[in-house]
Amino acid sequence: MANQNDMRTPLSRVRGLGSAKDGTEHFWRQRLTAIANIPLMLFFIWTIISLNGVGYEQTVAYLSSPFVAIVMLMVIGAGIYHMKLGMQVIIEDYVHGAAGKALLVANSFFAIVIGATCAFAILKLGFGG
Amino acid sequence: MSDTPIQAGANKERPLSPHLMIYKPIPTMVMSILHRITGAALYFGTILVAWWLIATASGAGSFETAAWFFGSFLGRLILFAYTFALMHHMLGGIKHLVQDTGAGLEKDFTTQMAKLHPIASGVLTILIWIIGYVVR
């Protein structure tokens, strides 16, 4: 039975999206990318270790293997989405008003710029430079 | 917004809820703050990842410049700190995933884990660097 003090409509209760209109989506995606990041970042560390002290030709050859390129795209995708969500929370916690809004925009732009740069580089290497 | 004495006094004496500067630091709290700091560090560190990738994709010349930087003392220092930040953030994240299930939230246990957290992060970081130099 609905709480008598609950001012929400039955539809609003069923949707469960709250006042921000996206429910637990942020939390869920943060956790989803967090889980993905565990194996992906271990792969990334292994990649860097494998390429330690290796020259240009070998680095390009390594990064152009389809397997490495595909997983590296996922490293970048999950990693950057996760960090975008995390930085959003930091901004929402500490910066309020217009400055906060500006930083939220900057945060999204930063994530997209870094993501596009990395993705382009990985694809270029993957397709043979 | 006028600076009447009453308002100025009220602002000074108004009680604040306790925050970072008031609480005595305890292990769980310090690790929580470090989780956020390492997250922010990893965030800006992606600039280096993007630089490395785009330099490699751009050709031998730009690759050599990036390789020179990452191989320099400063470069290695940054990468070492970056490895530590990644390990610390990853262990903290795994802790959060476990705690999301409702497990491991007992007071003494969380404190023990918080004390172990930086040590485990350091050990993993050093291990990764040892492997990095052995494999080379």
XYZ file of C-alpha atoms in Angstrom:
265
model
C 0.000 0.000 0.000
C 1.182 3.446 -0.811
C 2.506 5.569 2.030
C -0.003 8.307 2.893
C 2.830 10.853 2.903
C 3.945 9.835 -0.570
C 3.021 12.687 -2.901
C 4.034 10.819 -6.043
C 1.487 9.577 -8.550
C 1.130 5.805 -9.020
C 2.774 6.133 -12.458
C 5.753 7.983 -10.986
C 6.167 5.251 -8.349
C 6.067 2.528 -10.969
C 8.600 4.272 -13.199
C 10.917 4.831 -10.240
C 12.893 7.493 -12.067
C 12.928 10.089 -9.268
C 13.269 13.858 -9.644
C 16.362 13.635 -11.868
C 14.335 11.499 -14.320
C 16.974 8.839 -14.836
C 16.538 6.610 -11.796
C 19.528 4.398 -11.006
C 20.993 4.631 -14.517
C 24.130 6.544 -13.475
C 24.843 4.127 -10.609
C 24.228 1.105 -12.829
C 26.481 2.287 -15.658
C 29.200 3.219 -13.168
C 29.120 -0.362 -11.830
C 28.839 -1.940 -15.278
C 31.911 -0.076 -16.583
C 33.705 -0.745 -13.277
C 33.274 -4.505 -13.731
C 34.348 -4.269 -17.381
C 37.380 -2.192 -16.425
C 38.905 -4.896 -14.211
C 39.890 -7.292 -17.043
C 40.267 -4.445 -19.564
C 42.763 -2.472 -17.459
C 44.733 -5.647 -16.698
C 44.942 -6.151 -20.459
C 46.050 -2.533 -20.870
C 48.787 -2.963 -18.251
C 49.936 -6.139 -19.997
C 50.011 -4.257 -23.314
C 52.186 -1.510 -21.848
C 54.498 -4.098 -20.239
C 54.803 -5.950 -23.560
C 55.706 -2.713 -25.328
C 58.222 -1.541 -22.714
C 61.404 -0.550 -24.543
C 60.108 -1.823 -27.874
C 60.727 0.242 -31.009
C 58.320 1.902 -33.423
C 57.904 -0.960 -35.908
C 57.139 -3.561 -33.240
C 54.760 -1.244 -31.368
C 52.781 -0.582 -34.550
C 52.761 -4.301 -35.395
C 51.507 -5.187 -31.910
C 48.752 -2.546 -31.876
C 47.606 -3.436 -35.394
C 46.683 -7.004 -34.502
C 42.865 -7.295 -34.689
C 42.585 -8.783 -31.205
C 44.651 -6.028 -29.591
C 42.845 -3.297 -31.551
C 39.373 -4.592 -30.625
C 40.203 -4.975 -26.928
C 41.979 -1.593 -26.873
C 38.780 0.000 -28.254
C 36.880 -1.558 -25.350
C 39.559 -0.393 -22.878
C 39.100 3.151 -24.152
C 35.287 2.936 -24.358
C 34.642 1.486 -20.889
C 37.471 3.459 -19.283
C 36.431 6.834 -20.624
C 32.735 6.299 -19.936
C 33.570 5.265 -16.361
C 35.799 8.292 -15.756
C 33.203 10.645 -17.259
C 30.592 9.345 -14.799
C 33.052 9.578 -11.897
C 34.149 13.133 -12.639
C 30.484 14.108 -13.028
C 29.853 13.028 -9.417
C 32.902 14.961 -8.171
C 31.680 18.115 -9.948
C 28.096 17.666 -8.702
C 29.399 17.254 -5.146
C 31.697 20.274 -4.990
C 30.756 22.826 -7.646
C 27.321 24.417 -7.679
C 25.447 26.873 -9.874
C 26.593 28.098 -13.274
C 30.227 27.071 -12.716
C 29.098 23.531 -11.988
C 27.029 23.408 -15.169
C 29.991 24.721 -17.192
C 32.260 22.045 -15.710
C 29.714 19.312 -16.491
C 29.778 20.425 -20.125
C 33.587 20.538 -20.081
C 33.643 17.052 -18.536
C 31.531 15.602 -21.347
C 33.619 17.380 -23.990
C 36.877 16.173 -22.414
C 35.644 12.577 -22.422
C 34.553 12.819 -26.061
C 37.790 14.492 -27.224
C 39.986 11.908 -25.466
C 37.732 9.078 -26.637
C 37.687 10.228 -30.267
C 41.471 10.746 -30.287
C 42.217 7.309 -28.835
C 39.627 5.545 -31.003
C 40.966 7.180 -34.180
C 44.538 6.197 -33.321
C 43.564 2.594 -32.532
C 41.516 2.257 -35.724
C 44.227 3.853 -37.870
C 46.808 1.418 -36.474
C 44.344 -1.478 -36.714
C 43.629 -0.778 -40.375
C 47.331 -0.667 -41.117
C 48.453 2.947 -40.431
C 23.749 40.750 0.959
C 24.403 43.831 3.134
C 27.134 43.506 5.715
C 25.125 44.351 8.803
C 26.834 43.288 12.042
C 23.966 40.919 12.830
C 24.329 39.028 9.556
C 28.114 38.900 9.730
C 27.924 37.547 13.278
C 25.232 35.049 12.329
C 27.385 33.710 9.517
C 30.375 33.277 11.807
C 28.513 31.520 14.583
C 26.193 29.400 12.493
C 26.989 25.749 13.235
C 28.349 23.705 10.346
C 27.896 20.002 9.868
C 31.196 18.181 10.426
C 33.391 17.848 7.322
C 36.895 16.880 6.252
C 38.737 19.445 8.383
C 36.780 18.562 11.542
C 36.873 14.778 11.598
C 39.955 12.975 12.861
C 41.272 11.031 9.839
C 40.513 7.304 10.062
C 41.708 4.622 7.597
C 38.362 4.041 5.842
C 37.871 7.772 5.374
C 41.398 8.338 4.049
C 41.001 5.450 1.553
C 37.644 6.844 0.433
C 39.227 10.238 -0.245
C 42.161 8.565 -2.016
C 39.703 6.645 -4.197
C 38.366 9.948 -5.435
C 41.819 11.523 -5.820
C 43.221 8.529 -7.729
C 40.093 8.554 -9.912
C 40.702 12.206 -10.778
C 44.398 11.490 -11.421
C 43.523 8.641 -13.784
C 41.067 10.988 -15.503
C 43.761 13.517 -16.433
C 46.251 10.735 -17.088
C 44.188 9.677 -20.104
C 45.741 12.694 -21.851
C 49.032 10.761 -21.776
C 47.318 7.605 -23.090
C 45.766 9.608 -25.939
C 49.133 11.263 -26.679
C 50.922 7.883 -26.768
C 48.305 6.346 -29.093
C 48.030 9.282 -31.477
C 51.826 9.690 -31.575
C 52.213 6.021 -32.507
C 49.497 6.327 -35.154
C 51.130 9.488 -36.581
C 54.519 8.022 -37.450
C 58.020 7.158 -36.282
C 59.047 10.742 -35.469
C 56.214 11.524 -33.063
C 56.458 7.996 -31.618
C 60.121 8.558 -30.763
C 59.267 11.847 -29.020
C 56.606 10.157 -26.877
C 58.844 7.130 -26.226
C 61.659 9.477 -25.168
C 59.363 11.236 -22.683
C 57.924 8.048 -21.165
C 61.429 6.585 -20.963
C 62.862 9.644 -19.201
C 63.168 9.809 -15.419
C 60.168 12.152 -15.137
C 58.160 9.997 -17.543
C 58.862 6.847 -15.562
C 58.049 8.627 -12.307
C 54.669 9.688 -13.736
C 53.990 6.171 -15.060
C 54.932 4.662 -11.682
C 52.538 7.013 -9.885
C 49.927 6.274 -12.547
C 50.326 2.530 -11.957
C 49.845 3.088 -8.226
C 46.755 5.243 -8.825
C 45.298 2.558 -11.111
C 45.963 -0.241 -8.609
C 44.606 1.790 -5.693
C 41.486 2.773 -7.622
C 40.959 -0.780 -8.904
C 41.222 -2.342 -5.428
C 38.925 0.371 -4.059
C 36.492 -0.332 -6.891
C 36.505 -4.076 -6.217
C 35.861 -3.274 -2.532
C 32.868 -1.164 -3.590
C 31.522 -3.956 -5.807
C 31.737 -6.388 -2.873
C 30.127 -3.876 -0.513
C 27.319 -3.323 -3.044
C 26.193 -6.869 -2.247
C 25.980 -5.964 1.448
C 29.024 -8.057 2.350
C 32.130 -6.996 4.274
C 30.647 -3.954 5.980
C 31.538 -4.819 9.587
C 33.339 -1.946 11.313
C 36.557 -3.751 12.272
C 36.768 -5.531 8.930
C 36.442 -2.321 6.893
C 39.189 -0.727 9.009
C 41.496 -3.712 8.491
C 40.826 -3.651 4.748
C 41.450 0.113 4.643
C 44.831 -0.376 6.356
C 45.731 -3.165 3.947
C 44.547 -1.205 0.887
C 47.576 1.108 0.350
C 50.004 -1.740 1.117
C 48.338 -4.053 -1.407
C 48.286 -1.232 -3.975
C 52.010 -0.621 -3.446
C 52.876 -4.317 -3.670
C 50.886 -4.726 -6.908
C 52.503 -1.605 -8.371
C 56.027 -2.823 -7.602
C 55.132 -6.300 -8.893
C 53.916 -4.843 -12.207
C 57.161 -2.858 -12.578
C 59.306 -5.876 -11.742
C 57.436 -7.914 -14.380
C 57.804 -4.987 -16.787
C 61.584 -4.998 -16.444
C 61.955 -8.797 -16.351
C 59.866 -9.335 -19.506
C 61.709 -6.620 -21.399
